[in-house]
Short mmCIF file of C-alpha atoms (C1' of nucleotides) in Angstrom, two decimals:
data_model
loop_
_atom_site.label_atom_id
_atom_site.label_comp_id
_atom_site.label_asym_id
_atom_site.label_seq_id
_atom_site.Cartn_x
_atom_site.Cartn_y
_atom_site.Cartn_z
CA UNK G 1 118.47 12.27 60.79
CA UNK G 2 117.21 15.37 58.59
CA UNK G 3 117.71 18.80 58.52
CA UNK G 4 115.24 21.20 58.63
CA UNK G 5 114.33 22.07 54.77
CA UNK G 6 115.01 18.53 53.59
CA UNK G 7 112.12 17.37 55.79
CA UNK G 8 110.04 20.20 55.14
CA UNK G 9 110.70 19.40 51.12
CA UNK G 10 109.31 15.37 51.63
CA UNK G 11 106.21 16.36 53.12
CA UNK G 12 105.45 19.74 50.51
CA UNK G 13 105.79 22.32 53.54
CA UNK G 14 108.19 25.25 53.89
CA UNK G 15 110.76 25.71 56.20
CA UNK G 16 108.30 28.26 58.15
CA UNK G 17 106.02 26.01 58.61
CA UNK G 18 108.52 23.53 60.62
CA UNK G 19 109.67 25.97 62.27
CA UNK G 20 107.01 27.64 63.78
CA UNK G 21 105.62 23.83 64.64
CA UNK G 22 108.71 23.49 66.58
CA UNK G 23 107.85 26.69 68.53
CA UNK G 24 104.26 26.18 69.33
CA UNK G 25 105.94 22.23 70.68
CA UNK G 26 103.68 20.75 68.02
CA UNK G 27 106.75 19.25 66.68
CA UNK G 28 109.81 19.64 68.51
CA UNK G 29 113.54 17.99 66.65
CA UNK G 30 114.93 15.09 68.91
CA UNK G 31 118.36 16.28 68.30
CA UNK G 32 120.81 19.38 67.45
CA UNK G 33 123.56 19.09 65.40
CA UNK G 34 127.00 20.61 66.30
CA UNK G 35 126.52 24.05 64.85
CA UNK G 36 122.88 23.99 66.53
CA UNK G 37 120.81 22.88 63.53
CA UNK G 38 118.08 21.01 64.09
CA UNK G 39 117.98 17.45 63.74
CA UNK G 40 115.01 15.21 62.92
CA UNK G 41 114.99 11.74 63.64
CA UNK G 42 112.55 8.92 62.06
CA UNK G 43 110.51 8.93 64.81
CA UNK G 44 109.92 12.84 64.02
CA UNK G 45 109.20 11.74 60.82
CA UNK G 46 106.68 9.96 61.37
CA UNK G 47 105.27 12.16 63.69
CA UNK G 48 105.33 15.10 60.94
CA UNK G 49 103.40 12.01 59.10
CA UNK G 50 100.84 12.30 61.43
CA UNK G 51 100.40 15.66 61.63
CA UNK G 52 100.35 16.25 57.86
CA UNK G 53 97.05 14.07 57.13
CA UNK G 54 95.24 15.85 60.14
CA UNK G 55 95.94 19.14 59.14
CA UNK G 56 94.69 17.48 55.10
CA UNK G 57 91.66 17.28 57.08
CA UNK G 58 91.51 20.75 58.35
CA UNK G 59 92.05 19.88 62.11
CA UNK G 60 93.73 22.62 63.90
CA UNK G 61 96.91 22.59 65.25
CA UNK G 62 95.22 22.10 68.98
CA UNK G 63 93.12 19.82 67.91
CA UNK G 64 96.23 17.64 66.51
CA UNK G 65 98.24 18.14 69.62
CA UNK G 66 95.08 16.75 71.80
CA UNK G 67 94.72 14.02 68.92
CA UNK G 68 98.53 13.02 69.33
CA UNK G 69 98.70 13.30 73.13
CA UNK G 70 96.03 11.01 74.13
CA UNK G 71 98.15 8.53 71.55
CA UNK G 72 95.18 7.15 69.19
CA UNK G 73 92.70 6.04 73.25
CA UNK G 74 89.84 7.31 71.75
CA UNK G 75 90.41 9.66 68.52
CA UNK G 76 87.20 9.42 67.19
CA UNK G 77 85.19 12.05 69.12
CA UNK G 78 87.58 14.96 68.05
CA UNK G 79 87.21 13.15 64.07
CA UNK G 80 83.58 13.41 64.71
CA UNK G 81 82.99 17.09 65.82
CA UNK G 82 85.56 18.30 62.90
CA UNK G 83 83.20 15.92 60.64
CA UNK G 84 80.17 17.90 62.23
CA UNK G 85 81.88 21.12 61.92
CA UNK G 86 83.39 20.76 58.32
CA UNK G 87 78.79 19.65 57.09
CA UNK G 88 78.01 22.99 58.51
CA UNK G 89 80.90 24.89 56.60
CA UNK G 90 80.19 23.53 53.47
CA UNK G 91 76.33 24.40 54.07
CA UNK G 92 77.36 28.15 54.54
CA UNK G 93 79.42 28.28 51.58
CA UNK G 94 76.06 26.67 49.73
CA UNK G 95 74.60 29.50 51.25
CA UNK G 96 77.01 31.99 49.93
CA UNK G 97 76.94 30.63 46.53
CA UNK G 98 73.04 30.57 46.63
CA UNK G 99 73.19 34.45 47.64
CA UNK G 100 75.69 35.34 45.05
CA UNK G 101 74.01 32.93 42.30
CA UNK G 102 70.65 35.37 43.52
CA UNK G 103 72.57 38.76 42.59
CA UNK G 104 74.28 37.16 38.97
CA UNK G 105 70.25 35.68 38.43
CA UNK G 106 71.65 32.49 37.38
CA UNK G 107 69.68 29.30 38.65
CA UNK G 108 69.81 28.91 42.36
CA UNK G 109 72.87 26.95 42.93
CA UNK G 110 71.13 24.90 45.20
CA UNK G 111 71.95 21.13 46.94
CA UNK G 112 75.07 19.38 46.51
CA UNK G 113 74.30 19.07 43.05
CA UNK G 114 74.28 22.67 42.80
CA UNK G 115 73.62 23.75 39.05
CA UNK G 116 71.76 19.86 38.70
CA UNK G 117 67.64 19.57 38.49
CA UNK G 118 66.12 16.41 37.50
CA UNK G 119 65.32 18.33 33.90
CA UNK G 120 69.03 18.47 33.14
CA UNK G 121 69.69 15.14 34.55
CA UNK G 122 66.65 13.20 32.29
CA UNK G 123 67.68 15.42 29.14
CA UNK G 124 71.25 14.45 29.83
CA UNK G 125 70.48 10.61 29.89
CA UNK G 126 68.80 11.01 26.74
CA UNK G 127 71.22 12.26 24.95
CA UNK G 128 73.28 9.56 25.95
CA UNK G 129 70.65 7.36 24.32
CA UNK G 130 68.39 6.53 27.08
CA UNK G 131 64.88 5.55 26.84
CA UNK G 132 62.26 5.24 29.61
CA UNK G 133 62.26 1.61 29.50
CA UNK G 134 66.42 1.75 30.76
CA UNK G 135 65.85 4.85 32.92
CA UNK G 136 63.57 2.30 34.85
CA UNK G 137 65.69 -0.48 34.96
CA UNK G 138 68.19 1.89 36.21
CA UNK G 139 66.26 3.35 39.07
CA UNK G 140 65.51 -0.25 40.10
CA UNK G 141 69.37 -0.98 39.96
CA UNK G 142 70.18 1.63 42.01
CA UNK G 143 67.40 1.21 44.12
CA UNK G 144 68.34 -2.74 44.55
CA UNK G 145 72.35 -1.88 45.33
CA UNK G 146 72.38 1.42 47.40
CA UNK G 147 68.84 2.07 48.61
CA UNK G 148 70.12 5.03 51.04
CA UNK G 149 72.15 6.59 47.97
CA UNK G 150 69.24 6.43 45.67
CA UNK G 151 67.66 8.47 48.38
CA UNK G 152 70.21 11.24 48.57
CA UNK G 153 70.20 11.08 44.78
CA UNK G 154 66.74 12.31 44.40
CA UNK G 155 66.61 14.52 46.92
CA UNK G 156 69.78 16.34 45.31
CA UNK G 157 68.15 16.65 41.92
CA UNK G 158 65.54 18.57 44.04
CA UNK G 159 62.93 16.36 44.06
CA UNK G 160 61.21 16.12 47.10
CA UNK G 161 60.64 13.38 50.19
CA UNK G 162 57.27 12.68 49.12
CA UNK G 163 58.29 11.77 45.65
CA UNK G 164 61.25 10.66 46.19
CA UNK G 165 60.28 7.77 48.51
CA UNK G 166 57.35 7.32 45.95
CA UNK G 167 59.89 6.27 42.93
CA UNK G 168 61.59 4.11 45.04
CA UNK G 169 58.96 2.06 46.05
CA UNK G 170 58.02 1.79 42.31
CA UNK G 171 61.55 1.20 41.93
CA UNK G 172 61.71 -1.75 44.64
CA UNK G 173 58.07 -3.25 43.41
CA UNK G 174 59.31 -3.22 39.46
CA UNK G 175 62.11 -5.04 40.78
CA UNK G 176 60.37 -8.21 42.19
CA UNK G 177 58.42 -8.55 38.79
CA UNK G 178 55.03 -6.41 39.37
CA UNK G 179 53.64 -5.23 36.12
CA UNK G 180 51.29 -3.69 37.61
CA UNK G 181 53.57 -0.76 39.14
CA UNK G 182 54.92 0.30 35.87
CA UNK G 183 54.63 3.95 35.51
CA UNK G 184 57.00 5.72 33.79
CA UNK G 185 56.07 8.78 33.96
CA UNK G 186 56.88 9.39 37.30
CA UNK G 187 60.48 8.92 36.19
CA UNK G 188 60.11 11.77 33.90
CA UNK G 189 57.00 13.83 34.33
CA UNK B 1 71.40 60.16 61.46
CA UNK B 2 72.50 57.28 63.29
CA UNK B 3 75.13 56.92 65.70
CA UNK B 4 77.40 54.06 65.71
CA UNK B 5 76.21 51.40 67.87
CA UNK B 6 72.35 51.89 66.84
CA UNK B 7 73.60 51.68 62.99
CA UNK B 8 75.70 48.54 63.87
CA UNK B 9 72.60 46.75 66.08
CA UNK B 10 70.62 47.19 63.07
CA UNK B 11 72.67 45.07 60.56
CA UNK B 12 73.52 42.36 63.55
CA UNK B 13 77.21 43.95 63.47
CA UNK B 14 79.53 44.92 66.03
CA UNK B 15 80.45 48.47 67.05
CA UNK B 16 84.45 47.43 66.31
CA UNK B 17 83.21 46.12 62.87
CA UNK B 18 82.42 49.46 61.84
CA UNK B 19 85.09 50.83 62.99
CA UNK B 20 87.22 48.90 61.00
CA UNK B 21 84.91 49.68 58.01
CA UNK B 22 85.97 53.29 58.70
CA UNK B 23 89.58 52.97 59.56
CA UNK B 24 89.30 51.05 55.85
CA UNK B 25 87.97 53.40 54.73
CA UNK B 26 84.91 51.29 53.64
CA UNK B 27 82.17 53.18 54.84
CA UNK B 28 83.01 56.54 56.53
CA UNK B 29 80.26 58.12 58.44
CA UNK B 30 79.58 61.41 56.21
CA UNK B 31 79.01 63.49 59.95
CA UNK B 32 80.02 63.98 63.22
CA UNK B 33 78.27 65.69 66.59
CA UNK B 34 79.68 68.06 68.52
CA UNK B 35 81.08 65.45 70.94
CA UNK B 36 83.32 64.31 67.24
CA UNK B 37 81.13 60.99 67.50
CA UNK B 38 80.25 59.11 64.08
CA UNK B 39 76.85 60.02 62.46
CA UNK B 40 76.02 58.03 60.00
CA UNK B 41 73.25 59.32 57.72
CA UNK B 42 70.63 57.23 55.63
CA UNK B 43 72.66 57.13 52.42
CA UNK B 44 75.12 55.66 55.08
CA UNK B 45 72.94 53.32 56.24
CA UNK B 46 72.12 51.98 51.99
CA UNK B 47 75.54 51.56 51.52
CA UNK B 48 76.35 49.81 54.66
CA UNK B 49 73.05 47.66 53.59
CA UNK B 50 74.70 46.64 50.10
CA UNK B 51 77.91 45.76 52.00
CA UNK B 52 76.81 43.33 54.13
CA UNK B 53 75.07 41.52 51.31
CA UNK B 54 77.75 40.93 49.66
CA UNK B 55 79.69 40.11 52.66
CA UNK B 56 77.15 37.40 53.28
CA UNK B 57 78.42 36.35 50.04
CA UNK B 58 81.76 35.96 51.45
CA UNK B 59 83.09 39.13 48.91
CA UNK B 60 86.59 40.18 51.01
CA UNK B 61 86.30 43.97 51.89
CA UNK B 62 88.77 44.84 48.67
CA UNK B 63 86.45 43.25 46.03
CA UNK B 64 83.22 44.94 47.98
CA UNK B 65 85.25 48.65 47.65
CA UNK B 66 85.90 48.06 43.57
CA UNK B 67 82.47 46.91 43.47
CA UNK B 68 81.13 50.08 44.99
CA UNK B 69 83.42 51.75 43.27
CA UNK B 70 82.62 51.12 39.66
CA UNK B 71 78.68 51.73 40.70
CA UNK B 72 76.97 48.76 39.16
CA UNK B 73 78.54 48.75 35.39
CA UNK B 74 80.45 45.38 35.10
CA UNK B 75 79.95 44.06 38.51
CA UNK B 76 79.35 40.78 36.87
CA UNK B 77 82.86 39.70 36.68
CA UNK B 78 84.02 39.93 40.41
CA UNK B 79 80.45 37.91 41.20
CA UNK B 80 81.58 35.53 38.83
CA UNK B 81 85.02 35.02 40.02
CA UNK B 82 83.98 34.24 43.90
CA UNK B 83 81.33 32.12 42.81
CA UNK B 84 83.86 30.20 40.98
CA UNK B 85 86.10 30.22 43.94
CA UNK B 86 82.85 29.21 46.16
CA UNK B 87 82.82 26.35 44.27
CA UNK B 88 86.40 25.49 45.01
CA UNK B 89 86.14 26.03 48.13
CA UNK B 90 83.35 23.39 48.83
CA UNK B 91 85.28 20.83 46.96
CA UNK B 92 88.11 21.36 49.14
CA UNK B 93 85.61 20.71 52.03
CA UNK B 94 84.54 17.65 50.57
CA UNK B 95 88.00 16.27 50.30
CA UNK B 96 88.51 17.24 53.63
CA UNK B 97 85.30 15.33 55.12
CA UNK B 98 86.47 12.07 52.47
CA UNK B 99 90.04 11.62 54.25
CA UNK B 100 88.32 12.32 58.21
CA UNK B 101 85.62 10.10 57.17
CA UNK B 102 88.34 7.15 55.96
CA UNK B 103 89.96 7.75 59.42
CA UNK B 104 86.96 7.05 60.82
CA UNK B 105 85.70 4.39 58.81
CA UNK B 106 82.79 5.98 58.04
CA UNK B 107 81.01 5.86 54.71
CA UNK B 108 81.69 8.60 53.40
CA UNK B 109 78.40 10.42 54.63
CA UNK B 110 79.39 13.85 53.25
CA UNK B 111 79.53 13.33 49.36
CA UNK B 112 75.92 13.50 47.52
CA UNK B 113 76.88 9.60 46.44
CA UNK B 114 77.95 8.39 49.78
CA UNK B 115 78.53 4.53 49.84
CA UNK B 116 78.32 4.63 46.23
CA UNK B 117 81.57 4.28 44.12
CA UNK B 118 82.80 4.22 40.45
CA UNK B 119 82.28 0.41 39.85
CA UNK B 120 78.76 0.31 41.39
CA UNK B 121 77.47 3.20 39.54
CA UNK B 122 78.73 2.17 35.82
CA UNK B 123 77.10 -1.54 37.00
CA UNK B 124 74.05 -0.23 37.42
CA UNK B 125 74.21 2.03 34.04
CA UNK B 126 75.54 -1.23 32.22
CA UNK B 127 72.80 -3.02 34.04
CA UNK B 128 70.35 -0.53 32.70
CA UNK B 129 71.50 -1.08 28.95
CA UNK B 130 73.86 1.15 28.66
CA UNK B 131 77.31 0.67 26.50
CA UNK B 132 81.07 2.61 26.19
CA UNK B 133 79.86 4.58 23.77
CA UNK B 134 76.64 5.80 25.46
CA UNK B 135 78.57 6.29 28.61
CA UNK B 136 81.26 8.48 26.46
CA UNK B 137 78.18 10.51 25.20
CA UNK B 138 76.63 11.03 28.81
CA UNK B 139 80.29 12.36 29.62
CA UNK B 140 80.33 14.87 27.51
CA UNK B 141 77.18 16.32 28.10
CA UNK B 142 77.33 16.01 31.38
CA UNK B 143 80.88 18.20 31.03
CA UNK B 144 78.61 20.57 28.24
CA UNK B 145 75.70 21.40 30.59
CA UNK B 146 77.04 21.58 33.92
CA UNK B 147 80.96 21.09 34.16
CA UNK B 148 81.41 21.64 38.23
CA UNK B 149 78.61 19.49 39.09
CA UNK B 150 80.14 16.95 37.01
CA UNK B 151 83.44 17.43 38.81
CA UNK B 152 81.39 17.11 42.00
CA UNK B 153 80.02 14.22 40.54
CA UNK B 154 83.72 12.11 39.76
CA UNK B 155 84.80 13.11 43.13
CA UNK B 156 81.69 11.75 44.86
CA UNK B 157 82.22 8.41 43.23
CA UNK B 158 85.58 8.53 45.05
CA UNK B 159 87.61 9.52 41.83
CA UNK B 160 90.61 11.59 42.65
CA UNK B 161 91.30 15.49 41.65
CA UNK B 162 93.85 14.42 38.74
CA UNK B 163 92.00 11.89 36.89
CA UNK B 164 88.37 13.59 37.70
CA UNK B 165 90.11 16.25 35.73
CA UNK B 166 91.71 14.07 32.82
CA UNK B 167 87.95 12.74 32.68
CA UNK B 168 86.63 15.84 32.26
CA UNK B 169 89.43 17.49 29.80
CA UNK B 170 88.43 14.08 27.24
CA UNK B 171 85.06 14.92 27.98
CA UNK B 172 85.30 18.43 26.45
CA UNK B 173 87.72 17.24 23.76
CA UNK B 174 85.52 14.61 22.43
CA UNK B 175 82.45 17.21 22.75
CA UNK B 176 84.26 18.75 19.96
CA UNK B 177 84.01 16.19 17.50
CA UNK B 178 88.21 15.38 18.17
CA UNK B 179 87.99 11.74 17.34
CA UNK B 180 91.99 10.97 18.29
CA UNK B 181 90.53 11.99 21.84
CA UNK B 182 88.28 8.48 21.88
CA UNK B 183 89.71 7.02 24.86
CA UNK B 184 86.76 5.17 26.28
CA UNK B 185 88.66 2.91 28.59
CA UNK B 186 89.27 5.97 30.70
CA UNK B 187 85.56 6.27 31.86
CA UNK B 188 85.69 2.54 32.66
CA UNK B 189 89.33 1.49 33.62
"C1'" DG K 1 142.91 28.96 51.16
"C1'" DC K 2 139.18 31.57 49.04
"C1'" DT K 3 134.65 32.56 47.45
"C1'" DA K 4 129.89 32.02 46.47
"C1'" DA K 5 125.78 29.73 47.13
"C1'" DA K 6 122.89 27.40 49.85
"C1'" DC K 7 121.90 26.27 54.11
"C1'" DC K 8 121.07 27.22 59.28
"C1'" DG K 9 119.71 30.07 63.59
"C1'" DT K 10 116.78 33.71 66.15
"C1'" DG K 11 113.48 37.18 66.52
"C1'" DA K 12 109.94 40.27 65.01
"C1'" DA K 13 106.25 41.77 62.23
"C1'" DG K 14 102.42 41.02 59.15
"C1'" DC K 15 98.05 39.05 57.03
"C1'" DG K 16 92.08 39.48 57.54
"C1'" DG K 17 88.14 40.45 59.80
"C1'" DT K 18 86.63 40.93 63.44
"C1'" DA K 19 85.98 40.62 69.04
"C1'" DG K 20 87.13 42.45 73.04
"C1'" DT K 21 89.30 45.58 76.45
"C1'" DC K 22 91.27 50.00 78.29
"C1'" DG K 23 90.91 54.67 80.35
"C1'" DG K 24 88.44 58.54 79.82
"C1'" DG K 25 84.67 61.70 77.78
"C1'" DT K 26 79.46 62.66 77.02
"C1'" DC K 27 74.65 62.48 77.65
"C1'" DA K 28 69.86 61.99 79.66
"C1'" DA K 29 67.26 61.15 83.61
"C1'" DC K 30 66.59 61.48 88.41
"C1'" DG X 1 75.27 66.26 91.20
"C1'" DT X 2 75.16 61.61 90.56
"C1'" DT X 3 74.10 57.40 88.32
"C1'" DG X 4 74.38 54.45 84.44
"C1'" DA X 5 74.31 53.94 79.62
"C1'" DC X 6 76.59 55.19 75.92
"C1'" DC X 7 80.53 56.97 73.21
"C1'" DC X 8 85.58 57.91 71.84
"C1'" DG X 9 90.37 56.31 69.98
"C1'" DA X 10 93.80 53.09 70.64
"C1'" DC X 11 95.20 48.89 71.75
"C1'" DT X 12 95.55 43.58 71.94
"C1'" DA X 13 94.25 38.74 70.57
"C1'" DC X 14 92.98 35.19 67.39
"C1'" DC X 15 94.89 31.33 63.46
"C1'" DG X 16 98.49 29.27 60.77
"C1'" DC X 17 101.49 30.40 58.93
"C1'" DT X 18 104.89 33.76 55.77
"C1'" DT X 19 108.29 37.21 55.17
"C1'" DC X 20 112.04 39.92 56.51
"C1'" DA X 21 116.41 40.98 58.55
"C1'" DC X 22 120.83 39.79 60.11
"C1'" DG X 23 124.39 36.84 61.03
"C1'" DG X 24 126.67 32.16 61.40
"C1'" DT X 25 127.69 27.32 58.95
"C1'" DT X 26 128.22 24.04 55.48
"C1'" DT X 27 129.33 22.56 50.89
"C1'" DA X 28 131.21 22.79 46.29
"C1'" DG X 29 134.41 24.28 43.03
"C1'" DC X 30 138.68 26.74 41.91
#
DNA sequence: GCTAAACCGTGAAGCGGTAGTCGGGTCAAC
DNA sequence: GTTGACCCGACTACCGCTTCACGGTTTAGC
């Protein structure tokens, strides 16, 4: 059994923050000592467990008492929309950092590369002592072991669909051996 | 002159929000009618108009007054500082969506990398022809030219918030020419 | 046995940035 | 003079805690 502030020390919360779970009956001690104190058993423990890596995930404290009532049936929907919910959040603070980026006329902060364009990207693999030839066998790696995240790739640098899907079917065709399909200069135009 | 609610419809704001703005003492309408209701004049109506841009920036109401206050002579520095916090803010996100989407067993379809991870990515850079020592150099220009979207970059590979940071700190060391900072099995562990 | 520190309890208030609600006053049109 | 749209100030609610105040309990050392 634990008291109150030794629990609240394991898991990195404050006193407060046990206390006012126990009030809303989010997390409620099994047991009361003599002099009224609570008392937290394992079981609470683990609860608090529980709790702790929802709330990591920015669930609310409803959402967690839904999550922990229906006892793991079908979790996954209330997962999802906070998924949803937490893509659409981190689009409006893009949004914000796009306006403010405007106002301190710095380069748009833009995708979730923000401050990344292919420029900076090519000059950066040059420096590191790139040359076209590796930048294409690279493209055709990543092309050949994570097709979707090549995609995504691209499209962050700011290139667009069009393009992007052009490079990696050059990409895929170099792959297999055509010689024909070697152009470069789409890598870095 | 413009009376509260009209003002307030024109910005997309509610009639409470400028209240509050007043009670703040934000933006105080500079008349009233006979009847003592609000009139807000044009000079009003600029300021409210340079307020709500930078609350679409996500500014809290005490950095918009100083900002008003010191009339556009170093407003540079409170921009600065909320962009940088933007930035954190986002990350946190990220995180967030990482740990829902492990509950889920998701690929990770919220980082710009998705089902791509550390070992994958330096394959396919080894696979292109690249060594340590030209991986060391990408590093730290990577760190030199755009330090949070290389942060965003570690995390996306799955990296955690300590060592993306220990990556980063060698990054800048070595940048500097501090050759006991050659640690090269830290970029490839 | 005494004291001091560290713990425990309860209850209330506060934070930000609104949204909404209350009872009552004002205005223009019919 | 009445209807209905608008306005007023003052109030409450929201979230996830934190802080404060005040008093009782446990623990350690002397």
């Amino acid at each position: 059994m634990y008291r109150i502030t030794e629990l609240a020390r394991q898991f990195g919360l404050s006193r407060s923050t046990l206390l006012y779970y126990d009030r809303v009956g989010l997390l409620s001690p099994s047991g009361r000592s003599g002099a009224d104190y609570r008392l937290y058993s394992p079981a609470d423990r683990a609860r608090l467990e529980t709790i702790c890596a929802y709330r990591k995930a920015g669930l609310t404290i409803e959402d967690i008492r839904s999550l922990l009532a229906m006892e793991g049936d079908d979790t996954s929907e209330v997962l999802r929309r906070r998924l949803k919910e937490l893509g659409e959040d981190i689009r409006d603070l893009q949004v914000k950092q796009r306006l403010l980026a405007g106002m301190l006329r710095i380069t748009a902060a833009g995708g979730p590369h923000a401050d990344m364009d292919k420029e900076t990207w090519i000059a950066m693999l040059r420096a590191a002592g790139m040359d076209d030839a590796a930048m294409e066998r690279w493209h055709v790696e990543f092309e050949r072991r994570a097709p979707e995240a090549h995609h995504r790739f691209l499209i962050s640098l700011g290139i667009n669909e069009t393009e992007a899907l052009l490079i990696r079917k050059l990409s895929a065709g170099a792959g297999k051996g055509k010689e024909e399909n070697r152009r470069t200069d789409v890598f870095q135009p």
